[in-house]
mmCIF file with all atom_site columns, C-alpha atoms in Angstrom:
data_model
loop_
_atom_site.group_PDB
_atom_site.id
_atom_site.type_symbol
_atom_site.label_atom_id
_atom_site.label_alt_id
_atom_site.label_comp_id
_atom_site.label_asym_id
_atom_site.label_entity_id
_atom_site.label_seq_id
_atom_site.pdbx_PDB_ins_code
_atom_site.Cartn_x
_atom_site.Cartn_y
_atom_site.Cartn_z
_atom_site.occupancy
_atom_site.B_iso_or_equiv
_atom_site.pdbx_formal_charge
_atom_site.auth_seq_id
_atom_site.auth_comp_id
_atom_site.auth_asym_id
_atom_site.auth_atom_id
_atom_site.pdbx_PDB_model_num
ATOM 1   C CA . MET A 1 1   ? 152.711 112.210 100.006 1.00 61.00 ? 1   MET A CA 1
ATOM 2   C CA . ALA A 1 2   ? 156.339 111.312 99.187  1.00 75.00 ? 2   ALA A CA 1
ATOM 3   C CA . ASP A 1 3   ? 159.058 112.760 101.363 1.00 82.00 ? 3   ASP A CA 1
ATOM 4   C CA . LEU A 1 4   ? 161.844 114.162 99.224  1.00 90.00 ? 4   LEU A CA 1
ATOM 5   C CA . SER A 1 5   ? 163.690 115.899 101.929 1.00 87.00 ? 5   SER A CA 1
ATOM 6   C CA . ALA A 1 6   ? 166.546 113.389 101.747 1.00 91.00 ? 6   ALA A CA 1
ATOM 7   C CA . PHE A 1 7   ? 167.420 114.716 98.360  1.00 95.00 ? 7   PHE A CA 1
ATOM 8   C CA . PRO A 1 8   ? 169.590 117.966 98.431  1.00 96.00 ? 8   PRO A CA 1
ATOM 9   C CA . ILE A 1 9   ? 168.373 118.868 94.994  1.00 97.00 ? 9   ILE A CA 1
ATOM 10  C CA . THR A 1 10  ? 165.091 119.915 96.461  1.00 96.00 ? 10  THR A CA 1
ATOM 11  C CA . ASN A 1 11  ? 166.944 122.627 98.436  1.00 96.00 ? 11  ASN A CA 1
ATOM 12  C CA . PRO A 1 12  ? 167.489 124.936 95.435  1.00 97.00 ? 12  PRO A CA 1
ATOM 13  C CA . TYR A 1 13  ? 164.588 123.470 93.507  1.00 97.00 ? 13  TYR A CA 1
ATOM 14  C CA . PRO A 1 14  ? 161.783 122.903 95.995  1.00 96.00 ? 14  PRO A CA 1
ATOM 15  C CA . ALA A 1 15  ? 158.980 120.668 94.864  1.00 96.00 ? 15  ALA A CA 1
ATOM 16  C CA . LYS A 1 16  ? 155.531 122.341 94.769  1.00 95.00 ? 16  LYS A CA 1
ATOM 17  C CA . ASP A 1 17  ? 153.970 118.828 94.593  1.00 95.00 ? 17  ASP A CA 1
ATOM 18  C CA . PRO A 1 18  ? 156.352 116.230 95.890  1.00 95.00 ? 18  PRO A CA 1
ATOM 19  C CA . SER A 1 19  ? 154.035 113.506 94.741  1.00 95.00 ? 19  SER A CA 1
ATOM 20  C CA . VAL A 1 20  ? 154.885 114.077 91.045  1.00 97.00 ? 20  VAL A CA 1
ATOM 21  C CA . LEU A 1 21  ? 157.968 113.496 89.097  1.00 98.00 ? 21  LEU A CA 1
ATOM 22  C CA . GLN A 1 22  ? 160.499 116.314 89.196  1.00 98.00 ? 22  GLN A CA 1
ATOM 23  C CA . LEU A 1 23  ? 162.480 117.266 86.058  1.00 98.00 ? 23  LEU A CA 1
ATOM 24  C CA . TYR A 1 24  ? 165.679 119.305 86.333  1.00 98.00 ? 24  TYR A CA 1
ATOM 25  C CA . SER A 1 25  ? 166.810 120.535 82.832  1.00 98.00 ? 25  SER A CA 1
ATOM 26  C CA . THR A 1 26  ? 167.407 123.254 80.242  1.00 97.00 ? 26  THR A CA 1
ATOM 27  C CA . PRO A 1 27  ? 165.737 123.371 76.742  1.00 96.00 ? 27  PRO A CA 1
ATOM 28  C CA . THR A 1 28  ? 168.827 122.241 74.944  1.00 96.00 ? 28  THR A CA 1
ATOM 29  C CA . PRO A 1 29  ? 168.857 119.432 72.299  1.00 96.00 ? 29  PRO A CA 1
ATOM 30  C CA . ASN A 1 30  ? 169.598 117.044 75.090  1.00 96.00 ? 30  ASN A CA 1
ATOM 31  C CA . GLY A 1 31  ? 167.369 118.653 77.686  1.00 96.00 ? 31  GLY A CA 1
ATOM 32  C CA . VAL A 1 32  ? 164.167 118.630 75.745  1.00 97.00 ? 32  VAL A CA 1
ATOM 33  C CA . LYS A 1 33  ? 164.040 114.873 75.396  1.00 98.00 ? 33  LYS A CA 1
ATOM 34  C CA . VAL A 1 34  ? 162.722 114.225 78.671  1.00 98.00 ? 34  VAL A CA 1
ATOM 35  C CA . ALA A 1 35  ? 160.134 117.000 78.529  1.00 98.00 ? 35  ALA A CA 1
ATOM 36  C CA . ILE A 1 36  ? 158.923 115.796 75.202  1.00 98.00 ? 36  ILE A CA 1
ATOM 37  C CA . ALA A 1 37  ? 158.530 112.289 76.604  1.00 98.00 ? 37  ALA A CA 1
ATOM 38  C CA . LEU A 1 38  ? 156.736 113.484 79.637  1.00 98.00 ? 38  LEU A CA 1
ATOM 39  C CA . GLU A 1 39  ? 154.292 115.454 77.502  1.00 98.00 ? 39  GLU A CA 1
ATOM 40  C CA . GLU A 1 40  ? 153.838 112.574 75.088  1.00 98.00 ? 40  GLU A CA 1
ATOM 41  C CA . LEU A 1 41  ? 153.205 110.163 77.957  1.00 98.00 ? 41  LEU A CA 1
ATOM 42  C CA . ASP A 1 42  ? 151.028 112.623 79.763  1.00 96.00 ? 42  ASP A CA 1
ATOM 43  C CA . LEU A 1 43  ? 152.750 111.906 83.064  1.00 97.00 ? 43  LEU A CA 1
ATOM 44  C CA . PRO A 1 44  ? 152.391 114.569 85.798  1.00 97.00 ? 44  PRO A CA 1
ATOM 45  C CA . TYR A 1 45  ? 155.553 116.371 86.517  1.00 98.00 ? 45  TYR A CA 1
ATOM 46  C CA . GLU A 1 46  ? 157.145 119.617 87.596  1.00 98.00 ? 46  GLU A CA 1
ATOM 47  C CA . ALA A 1 47  ? 159.952 121.202 85.481  1.00 98.00 ? 47  ALA A CA 1
ATOM 48  C CA . HIS A 1 48  ? 162.803 123.135 87.187  1.00 98.00 ? 48  HIS A CA 1
ATOM 49  C CA . PHE A 1 49  ? 164.990 125.323 85.062  1.00 98.00 ? 49  PHE A CA 1
ATOM 50  C CA . VAL A 1 50  ? 168.664 124.645 85.717  1.00 98.00 ? 50  VAL A CA 1
ATOM 51  C CA . ASP A 1 51  ? 170.822 127.416 84.237  1.00 97.00 ? 51  ASP A CA 1
ATOM 52  C CA . ILE A 1 52  ? 173.785 125.801 82.665  1.00 96.00 ? 52  ILE A CA 1
ATOM 53  C CA . MET A 1 53  ? 175.297 129.185 81.705  1.00 94.00 ? 53  MET A CA 1
ATOM 54  C CA . GLN A 1 54  ? 175.559 129.968 85.338  1.00 96.00 ? 54  GLN A CA 1
ATOM 55  C CA . ASN A 1 55  ? 177.162 126.605 86.155  1.00 96.00 ? 55  ASN A CA 1
ATOM 56  C CA . GLN A 1 56  ? 174.228 125.471 88.172  1.00 97.00 ? 56  GLN A CA 1
ATOM 57  C CA . THR A 1 57  ? 174.953 121.817 87.425  1.00 97.00 ? 57  THR A CA 1
ATOM 58  C CA . TRP A 1 58  ? 178.242 122.074 89.266  1.00 97.00 ? 58  TRP A CA 1
ATOM 59  C CA . THR A 1 59  ? 176.813 122.954 92.672  1.00 97.00 ? 59  THR A CA 1
ATOM 60  C CA . ALA A 1 60  ? 176.929 120.425 95.437  1.00 97.00 ? 60  ALA A CA 1
ATOM 61  C CA . ASP A 1 61  ? 173.176 120.041 95.545  1.00 97.00 ? 61  ASP A CA 1
ATOM 62  C CA . TYR A 1 62  ? 172.973 119.269 91.841  1.00 98.00 ? 62  TYR A CA 1
ATOM 63  C CA . LEU A 1 63  ? 176.009 116.957 91.818  1.00 98.00 ? 63  LEU A CA 1
ATOM 64  C CA . SER A 1 64  ? 174.306 114.981 94.643  1.00 97.00 ? 64  SER A CA 1
ATOM 65  C CA . LEU A 1 65  ? 171.671 114.073 91.961  1.00 96.00 ? 65  LEU A CA 1
ATOM 66  C CA . ASN A 1 66  ? 173.946 113.804 88.916  1.00 97.00 ? 66  ASN A CA 1
ATOM 67  C CA . PRO A 1 67  ? 177.657 113.348 89.733  1.00 97.00 ? 67  PRO A CA 1
ATOM 68  C CA . ASN A 1 68  ? 178.320 113.943 86.046  1.00 97.00 ? 68  ASN A CA 1
ATOM 69  C CA . GLY A 1 69  ? 177.022 117.537 86.364  1.00 97.00 ? 69  GLY A CA 1
ATOM 70  C CA . LYS A 1 70  ? 174.874 117.492 83.310  1.00 97.00 ? 70  LYS A CA 1
ATOM 71  C CA . ILE A 1 71  ? 171.240 117.990 82.435  1.00 98.00 ? 71  ILE A CA 1
ATOM 72  C CA . PRO A 1 72  ? 168.565 116.465 82.249  1.00 98.00 ? 72  PRO A CA 1
ATOM 73  C CA . ALA A 1 73  ? 167.982 114.524 85.448  1.00 98.00 ? 73  ALA A CA 1
ATOM 74  C CA . ILE A 1 74  ? 164.820 113.392 87.126  1.00 98.00 ? 74  ILE A CA 1
ATOM 75  C CA . LEU A 1 75  ? 163.577 112.549 90.768  1.00 98.00 ? 75  LEU A CA 1
ATOM 76  C CA . ASP A 1 76  ? 160.647 110.254 90.573  1.00 98.00 ? 76  ASP A CA 1
ATOM 77  C CA . PRO A 1 77  ? 158.941 109.976 93.984  1.00 97.00 ? 77  PRO A CA 1
ATOM 78  C CA . ASN A 1 78  ? 157.011 106.975 92.693  1.00 95.00 ? 78  ASN A CA 1
ATOM 79  C CA . GLY A 1 79  ? 159.933 104.852 91.435  1.00 96.00 ? 79  GLY A CA 1
ATOM 80  C CA . PRO A 1 80  ? 160.332 101.070 91.488  1.00 95.00 ? 80  PRO A CA 1
ATOM 81  C CA . GLY A 1 81  ? 158.833 99.431  94.575  1.00 93.00 ? 81  GLY A CA 1
ATOM 82  C CA . GLY A 1 82  ? 157.111 102.729 95.368  1.00 92.00 ? 82  GLY A CA 1
ATOM 83  C CA . GLN A 1 83  ? 160.491 104.311 96.456  1.00 93.00 ? 83  GLN A CA 1
ATOM 84  C CA . PRO A 1 84  ? 161.916 107.581 95.169  1.00 95.00 ? 84  PRO A CA 1
ATOM 85  C CA . LEU A 1 85  ? 164.399 107.235 92.193  1.00 96.00 ? 85  LEU A CA 1
ATOM 86  C CA . ALA A 1 86  ? 166.944 109.709 91.072  1.00 97.00 ? 86  ALA A CA 1
ATOM 87  C CA . LEU A 1 87  ? 167.976 109.137 87.423  1.00 98.00 ? 87  LEU A CA 1
ATOM 88  C CA . TRP A 1 88  ? 170.398 110.861 84.908  1.00 97.00 ? 88  TRP A CA 1
ATOM 89  C CA . GLU A 1 89  ? 171.527 110.299 81.329  1.00 97.00 ? 89  GLU A CA 1
ATOM 90  C CA . SER A 1 90  ? 168.738 111.299 78.995  1.00 97.00 ? 90  SER A CA 1
ATOM 91  C CA . GLY A 1 91  ? 168.743 107.916 77.183  1.00 98.00 ? 91  GLY A CA 1
ATOM 92  C CA . ALA A 1 92  ? 168.300 105.919 80.485  1.00 98.00 ? 92  ALA A CA 1
ATOM 93  C CA . ILE A 1 93  ? 165.579 108.429 81.443  1.00 98.00 ? 93  ILE A CA 1
ATOM 94  C CA . LEU A 1 94  ? 163.690 107.859 78.144  1.00 98.00 ? 94  LEU A CA 1
ATOM 95  C CA . VAL A 1 95  ? 163.729 104.159 78.573  1.00 98.00 ? 95  VAL A CA 1
ATOM 96  C CA . TYR A 1 96  ? 162.588 104.411 82.108  1.00 98.00 ? 96  TYR A CA 1
ATOM 97  C CA . LEU A 1 97  ? 159.668 106.706 81.313  1.00 98.00 ? 97  LEU A CA 1
ATOM 98  C CA . ALA A 1 98  ? 158.607 104.579 78.427  1.00 98.00 ? 98  ALA A CA 1
ATOM 99  C CA . ASP A 1 99  ? 158.734 101.409 80.525  1.00 98.00 ? 99  ASP A CA 1
ATOM 100 C CA . LYS A 1 100 ? 156.979 103.220 83.459  1.00 97.00 ? 100 LYS A CA 1
ATOM 101 C CA . ALA A 1 101 ? 153.986 104.379 81.151  1.00 97.00 ? 101 ALA A CA 1
ATOM 102 C CA . GLY A 1 102 ? 154.015 101.309 78.863  1.00 97.00 ? 102 GLY A CA 1
ATOM 103 C CA . LYS A 1 103 ? 154.221 103.514 75.773  1.00 98.00 ? 103 LYS A CA 1
ATOM 104 C CA . LEU A 1 104 ? 156.522 104.962 73.258  1.00 98.00 ? 104 LEU A CA 1
ATOM 105 C CA . ILE A 1 105 ? 158.536 101.692 72.893  1.00 98.00 ? 105 ILE A CA 1
ATOM 106 C CA . PRO A 1 106 ? 157.389 98.416  71.236  1.00 97.00 ? 106 PRO A CA 1
ATOM 107 C CA . THR A 1 107 ? 156.259 95.681  73.577  1.00 96.00 ? 107 THR A CA 1
ATOM 108 C CA . ASP A 1 108 ? 157.748 92.913  71.301  1.00 97.00 ? 108 ASP A CA 1
ATOM 109 C CA . PRO A 1 109 ? 161.430 92.164  72.290  1.00 98.00 ? 109 PRO A CA 1
ATOM 110 C CA . ALA A 1 110 ? 162.733 92.610  68.643  1.00 98.00 ? 110 ALA A CA 1
ATOM 111 C CA . GLY A 1 111 ? 161.094 95.930  68.147  1.00 98.00 ? 111 GLY A CA 1
ATOM 112 C CA . ARG A 1 112 ? 162.229 97.087  71.625  1.00 98.00 ? 112 ARG A CA 1
ATOM 113 C CA . TYR A 1 113 ? 165.813 96.358  70.954  1.00 98.00 ? 113 TYR A CA 1
ATOM 114 C CA . GLU A 1 114 ? 165.558 97.993  67.421  1.00 98.00 ? 114 GLU A CA 1
ATOM 115 C CA . THR A 1 115 ? 164.202 101.180 69.010  1.00 98.00 ? 115 THR A CA 1
ATOM 116 C CA . LEU A 1 116 ? 167.017 101.094 71.726  1.00 98.00 ? 116 LEU A CA 1
ATOM 117 C CA . GLN A 1 117 ? 169.702 100.760 68.981  1.00 98.00 ? 117 GLN A CA 1
ATOM 118 C CA . TRP A 1 118 ? 168.512 104.155 67.477  1.00 98.00 ? 118 TRP A CA 1
ATOM 119 C CA . VAL A 1 119 ? 168.352 105.749 70.998  1.00 98.00 ? 119 VAL A CA 1
ATOM 120 C CA . PHE A 1 120 ? 171.988 104.635 71.581  1.00 98.00 ? 120 PHE A CA 1
ATOM 121 C CA . TRP A 1 121 ? 173.059 105.686 68.144  1.00 98.00 ? 121 TRP A CA 1
ATOM 122 C CA . GLN A 1 122 ? 171.844 109.238 69.035  1.00 98.00 ? 122 GLN A CA 1
ATOM 123 C CA . MET A 1 123 ? 173.614 109.117 72.395  1.00 97.00 ? 123 MET A CA 1
ATOM 124 C CA . ALA A 1 124 ? 176.848 107.686 70.932  1.00 97.00 ? 124 ALA A CA 1
ATOM 125 C CA . ALA A 1 125 ? 177.030 109.295 67.515  1.00 98.00 ? 125 ALA A CA 1
ATOM 126 C CA . LEU A 1 126 ? 174.743 111.902 66.304  1.00 98.00 ? 126 LEU A CA 1
ATOM 127 C CA . GLY A 1 127 ? 174.504 113.862 69.391  1.00 98.00 ? 127 GLY A CA 1
ATOM 128 C CA . PRO A 1 128 ? 178.090 114.181 70.337  1.00 97.00 ? 128 PRO A CA 1
ATOM 129 C CA . MET A 1 129 ? 179.192 114.759 66.706  1.00 98.00 ? 129 MET A CA 1
ATOM 130 C CA . THR A 1 130 ? 176.656 117.508 66.369  1.00 98.00 ? 130 THR A CA 1
ATOM 131 C CA . GLY A 1 131 ? 177.614 119.094 69.543  1.00 97.00 ? 131 GLY A CA 1
ATOM 132 C CA . GLN A 1 132 ? 181.285 119.294 68.486  1.00 97.00 ? 132 GLN A CA 1
ATOM 133 C CA . LEU A 1 133 ? 180.236 120.731 65.149  1.00 97.00 ? 133 LEU A CA 1
ATOM 134 C CA . GLY A 1 134 ? 178.446 123.397 66.951  1.00 96.00 ? 134 GLY A CA 1
ATOM 135 C CA . PHE A 1 135 ? 181.293 124.179 69.102  1.00 96.00 ? 135 PHE A CA 1
ATOM 136 C CA . PHE A 1 136 ? 183.688 124.631 66.115  1.00 97.00 ? 136 PHE A CA 1
ATOM 137 C CA . HIS A 1 137 ? 181.173 126.341 63.953  1.00 97.00 ? 137 HIS A CA 1
ATOM 138 C CA . LYS A 1 138 ? 179.154 128.596 66.215  1.00 94.00 ? 138 LYS A CA 1
ATOM 139 C CA . PHE A 1 139 ? 180.630 128.812 69.535  1.00 94.00 ? 139 PHE A CA 1
ATOM 140 C CA . ALA A 1 140 ? 184.186 129.302 70.916  1.00 90.00 ? 140 ALA A CA 1
ATOM 141 C CA . GLY A 1 141 ? 185.859 126.975 68.526  1.00 95.00 ? 141 GLY A CA 1
ATOM 142 C CA . LYS A 1 142 ? 184.757 129.050 65.590  1.00 93.00 ? 142 LYS A CA 1
ATOM 143 C CA . ASP A 1 143 ? 187.682 131.458 66.366  1.00 92.00 ? 143 ASP A CA 1
ATOM 144 C CA . ILE A 1 144 ? 190.145 128.730 65.649  1.00 95.00 ? 144 ILE A CA 1
ATOM 145 C CA . GLU A 1 145 ? 191.918 129.473 62.384  1.00 94.00 ? 145 GLU A CA 1
ATOM 146 C CA . ASP A 1 146 ? 192.605 125.914 61.422  1.00 95.00 ? 146 ASP A CA 1
ATOM 147 C CA . LYS A 1 147 ? 189.165 124.671 60.185  1.00 95.00 ? 147 LYS A CA 1
ATOM 148 C CA . ARG A 1 148 ? 190.088 121.023 60.017  1.00 96.00 ? 148 ARG A CA 1
ATOM 149 C CA . PRO A 1 149 ? 188.316 120.157 63.377  1.00 96.00 ? 149 PRO A CA 1
ATOM 150 C CA . ARG A 1 150 ? 185.238 121.819 62.169  1.00 96.00 ? 150 ARG A CA 1
ATOM 151 C CA . ASP A 1 151 ? 185.351 120.127 58.798  1.00 97.00 ? 151 ASP A CA 1
ATOM 152 C CA . ARG A 1 152 ? 185.946 116.808 60.331  1.00 97.00 ? 152 ARG A CA 1
ATOM 153 C CA . PHE A 1 153 ? 182.855 116.993 62.579  1.00 98.00 ? 153 PHE A CA 1
ATOM 154 C CA . ALA A 1 154 ? 180.809 118.457 59.667  1.00 98.00 ? 154 ALA A CA 1
ATOM 155 C CA . ALA A 1 155 ? 181.723 115.535 57.446  1.00 98.00 ? 155 ALA A CA 1
ATOM 156 C CA . GLU A 1 156 ? 180.733 113.062 60.160  1.00 98.00 ? 156 GLU A CA 1
ATOM 157 C CA . VAL A 1 157 ? 177.313 114.694 60.815  1.00 98.00 ? 157 VAL A CA 1
ATOM 158 C CA . LYS A 1 158 ? 176.716 114.800 57.141  1.00 98.00 ? 158 LYS A CA 1
ATOM 159 C CA . ARG A 1 159 ? 177.421 111.051 57.028  1.00 98.00 ? 159 ARG A CA 1
ATOM 160 C CA . LEU A 1 160 ? 175.161 110.410 60.020  1.00 98.00 ? 160 LEU A CA 1
ATOM 161 C CA . LEU A 1 161 ? 172.411 112.380 58.424  1.00 98.00 ? 161 LEU A CA 1
ATOM 162 C CA . GLY A 1 162 ? 172.724 110.233 55.455  1.00 98.00 ? 162 GLY A CA 1
ATOM 163 C CA . VAL A 1 163 ? 172.144 107.144 57.648  1.00 98.00 ? 163 VAL A CA 1
ATOM 164 C CA . LEU A 1 164 ? 169.034 108.756 59.010  1.00 98.00 ? 164 LEU A CA 1
ATOM 165 C CA . GLU A 1 165 ? 167.791 109.834 55.510  1.00 98.00 ? 165 GLU A CA 1
ATOM 166 C CA . SER A 1 166 ? 167.911 106.186 54.383  1.00 98.00 ? 166 SER A CA 1
ATOM 167 C CA . ARG A 1 167 ? 166.190 105.000 57.511  1.00 98.00 ? 167 ARG A CA 1
ATOM 168 C CA . LEU A 1 168 ? 163.308 107.517 57.037  1.00 98.00 ? 168 LEU A CA 1
ATOM 169 C CA . ALA A 1 169 ? 163.034 107.033 53.180  1.00 98.00 ? 169 ALA A CA 1
ATOM 170 C CA . ASP A 1 170 ? 160.079 104.664 53.467  1.00 97.00 ? 170 ASP A CA 1
ATOM 171 C CA . ARG A 1 171 ? 158.593 105.439 56.977  1.00 98.00 ? 171 ARG A CA 1
ATOM 172 C CA . PRO A 1 172 ? 157.160 108.375 58.771  1.00 98.00 ? 172 PRO A CA 1
ATOM 173 C CA . PHE A 1 173 ? 158.967 107.820 62.057  1.00 98.00 ? 173 PHE A CA 1
ATOM 174 C CA . ILE A 1 174 ? 162.100 105.945 63.025  1.00 98.00 ? 174 ILE A CA 1
ATOM 175 C CA . MET A 1 175 ? 160.259 102.754 63.804  1.00 98.00 ? 175 MET A CA 1
ATOM 176 C CA . GLY A 1 176 ? 157.644 103.008 61.211  1.00 98.00 ? 176 GLY A CA 1
ATOM 177 C CA . ASP A 1 177 ? 154.177 104.286 61.848  1.00 97.00 ? 177 ASP A CA 1
ATOM 178 C CA . ASP A 1 178 ? 154.631 104.744 65.583  1.00 97.00 ? 178 ASP A CA 1
ATOM 179 C CA . PHE A 1 179 ? 156.325 107.618 67.227  1.00 98.00 ? 179 PHE A CA 1
ATOM 180 C CA . THR A 1 180 ? 158.767 106.300 69.856  1.00 98.00 ? 180 THR A CA 1
ATOM 181 C CA . ILE A 1 181 ? 161.608 107.325 72.187  1.00 98.00 ? 181 ILE A CA 1
ATOM 182 C CA . ALA A 1 182 ? 163.907 106.946 69.177  1.00 98.00 ? 182 ALA A CA 1
ATOM 183 C CA . ASP A 1 183 ? 162.245 109.895 67.483  1.00 98.00 ? 183 ASP A CA 1
ATOM 184 C CA . ILE A 1 184 ? 162.293 111.699 70.801  1.00 98.00 ? 184 ILE A CA 1
ATOM 185 C CA . ALA A 1 185 ? 166.047 111.131 71.385  1.00 98.00 ? 185 ALA A CA 1
ATOM 186 C CA . LEU A 1 186 ? 166.913 112.537 67.855  1.00 98.00 ? 186 LEU A CA 1
ATOM 187 C CA . ILE A 1 187 ? 164.433 115.367 67.112  1.00 98.00 ? 187 ILE A CA 1
ATOM 188 C CA . GLY A 1 188 ? 166.068 117.999 69.323  1.00 98.00 ? 188 GLY A CA 1
ATOM 189 C CA . TRP A 1 189 ? 169.577 117.391 67.902  1.00 98.00 ? 189 TRP A CA 1
ATOM 190 C CA . VAL A 1 190 ? 168.573 117.076 64.254  1.00 98.00 ? 190 VAL A CA 1
ATOM 191 C CA . ARG A 1 191 ? 166.428 120.181 64.078  1.00 98.00 ? 191 ARG A CA 1
ATOM 192 C CA . ALA A 1 192 ? 169.249 122.175 65.793  1.00 97.00 ? 192 ALA A CA 1
ATOM 193 C CA . ILE A 1 193 ? 171.669 121.544 62.809  1.00 98.00 ? 193 ILE A CA 1
ATOM 194 C CA . PRO A 1 194 ? 170.244 124.015 60.392  1.00 97.00 ? 194 PRO A CA 1
ATOM 195 C CA . ALA A 1 195 ? 168.438 126.279 62.898  1.00 95.00 ? 195 ALA A CA 1
ATOM 196 C CA . PHE A 1 196 ? 170.383 126.657 66.148  1.00 95.00 ? 196 PHE A CA 1
ATOM 197 C CA . TYR A 1 197 ? 173.846 125.766 64.842  1.00 96.00 ? 197 TYR A CA 1
ATOM 198 C CA . ALA A 1 198 ? 173.295 127.373 61.444  1.00 96.00 ? 198 ALA A CA 1
ATOM 199 C CA . ALA A 1 199 ? 175.393 124.502 59.962  1.00 97.00 ? 199 ALA A CA 1
ATOM 200 C CA . GLY A 1 200 ? 172.936 123.361 57.163  1.00 97.00 ? 200 GLY A CA 1
ATOM 201 C CA . ASP A 1 201 ? 175.281 124.338 54.347  1.00 97.00 ? 201 ASP A CA 1
ATOM 202 C CA . LEU A 1 202 ? 178.179 122.410 55.966  1.00 97.00 ? 202 LEU A CA 1
ATOM 203 C CA . VAL A 1 203 ? 176.229 119.159 56.100  1.00 98.00 ? 203 VAL A CA 1
ATOM 204 C CA . GLY A 1 204 ? 174.240 119.260 52.901  1.00 98.00 ? 204 GLY A CA 1
ATOM 205 C CA . TRP A 1 205 ? 170.875 119.809 54.557  1.00 98.00 ? 205 TRP A CA 1
ATOM 206 C CA . ASP A 1 206 ? 169.202 121.122 51.473  1.00 97.00 ? 206 ASP A CA 1
ATOM 207 C CA . ALA A 1 207 ? 170.000 117.783 49.567  1.00 98.00 ? 207 ALA A CA 1
ATOM 208 C CA . LEU A 1 208 ? 167.948 115.898 52.264  1.00 98.00 ? 208 LEU A CA 1
ATOM 209 C CA . LYS A 1 209 ? 164.341 115.149 51.789  1.00 98.00 ? 209 LYS A CA 1
ATOM 210 C CA . ALA A 1 210 ? 163.166 112.534 54.346  1.00 98.00 ? 210 ALA A CA 1
ATOM 211 C CA . VAL A 1 211 ? 164.920 114.050 57.283  1.00 98.00 ? 211 VAL A CA 1
ATOM 212 C CA . PRO A 1 212 ? 163.434 117.520 56.941  1.00 98.00 ? 212 PRO A CA 1
ATOM 213 C CA . GLU A 1 213 ? 160.008 116.037 56.396  1.00 98.00 ? 213 GLU A CA 1
ATOM 214 C CA . TRP A 1 214 ? 160.423 113.939 59.627  1.00 98.00 ? 214 TRP A CA 1
ATOM 215 C CA . VAL A 1 215 ? 161.529 117.056 61.452  1.00 98.00 ? 215 VAL A CA 1
ATOM 216 C CA . ALA A 1 216 ? 158.366 118.863 60.450  1.00 98.00 ? 216 ALA A CA 1
ATOM 217 C CA . ARG A 1 217 ? 156.214 115.777 61.222  1.00 98.00 ? 217 ARG A CA 1
ATOM 218 C CA . CYS A 1 218 ? 157.624 115.690 64.707  1.00 98.00 ? 218 CYS A CA 1
ATOM 219 C CA . GLU A 1 219 ? 157.378 119.399 65.389  1.00 98.00 ? 219 GLU A CA 1
ATOM 220 C CA . ALA A 1 220 ? 153.653 119.204 64.311  1.00 98.00 ? 220 ALA A CA 1
ATOM 221 C CA . ARG A 1 221 ? 153.003 116.962 67.370  1.00 98.00 ? 221 ARG A CA 1
ATOM 222 C CA . PRO A 1 222 ? 151.607 119.120 70.183  1.00 98.00 ? 222 PRO A CA 1
ATOM 223 C CA . ALA A 1 223 ? 153.507 117.386 72.830  1.00 98.00 ? 223 ALA A CA 1
ATOM 224 C CA . VAL A 1 224 ? 156.795 117.855 70.939  1.00 98.00 ? 224 VAL A CA 1
ATOM 225 C CA . ALA A 1 225 ? 156.041 121.487 70.271  1.00 98.00 ? 225 ALA A CA 1
ATOM 226 C CA . LYS A 1 226 ? 155.375 122.037 74.037  1.00 98.00 ? 226 LYS A CA 1
ATOM 227 C CA . GLY A 1 227 ? 158.221 119.969 75.231  1.00 98.00 ? 227 GLY A CA 1
ATOM 228 C CA . LEU A 1 228 ? 160.696 121.909 73.090  1.00 97.00 ? 228 LEU A CA 1
ATOM 229 C CA . MET A 1 229 ? 160.061 124.866 75.358  1.00 97.00 ? 229 MET A CA 1
ATOM 230 C CA . ILE A 1 230 ? 160.261 123.174 78.670  1.00 97.00 ? 230 ILE A CA 1
ATOM 231 C CA . PRO A 1 231 ? 161.559 124.099 81.219  1.00 95.00 ? 231 PRO A CA 1
ATOM 232 C CA . ALA A 1 232 ? 160.783 127.755 80.656  1.00 91.00 ? 232 ALA A CA 1
ATOM 233 C CA . ARG A 1 233 ? 163.851 129.900 80.978  1.00 85.00 ? 233 ARG A CA 1
ATOM 234 C CA . ASN A 1 234 ? 163.814 132.036 84.199  1.00 75.00 ? 234 ASN A CA 1
#
């Protein structure tokens, strides 16, 4: 059995089974990506709820795992070469898990890179822009009288949804018939726009067709439905 005692993260979040992958996360649009991937890949793991509202990602133990102080992060006792691997950044984790299991990403190089471009697009564009829209529309920024910041991010999210609408116009998933890590990277963020952030009216959600249908298609997958609720909140 793997020895994880060298990793301080296991002090506040002890592993019940140190031989399986350990997930440290919160069920946010970013956090659910890894849980969904693990469920889709049917990889054994334990999920540990990290309370970001209580600043638990800024403790010394958590920062020893992820110096950037964000969720999600993983500790895989069976990493490359049979050695434990600590990994953070959701996009990197998705690629790692897909490669580890040999699923959720095309094996041909062209398809692989095309999938990765959509994962990086979520990481660099749709995710950050949606998060900023949420801040200025729903959270602390909503009290700012000047609505130009909110409207700027709303306009950009609307544009990005248009890119996604075009991509999905003739295919069930981002890469065609196959569900991949590109869909996993995007689903949490996209579904949050009209639901969690209540920003549908700001981004023209009702004018979209392919995107809402894709959201429903993803949510109908048992692994997605389960992963959206993991880790369970304490």
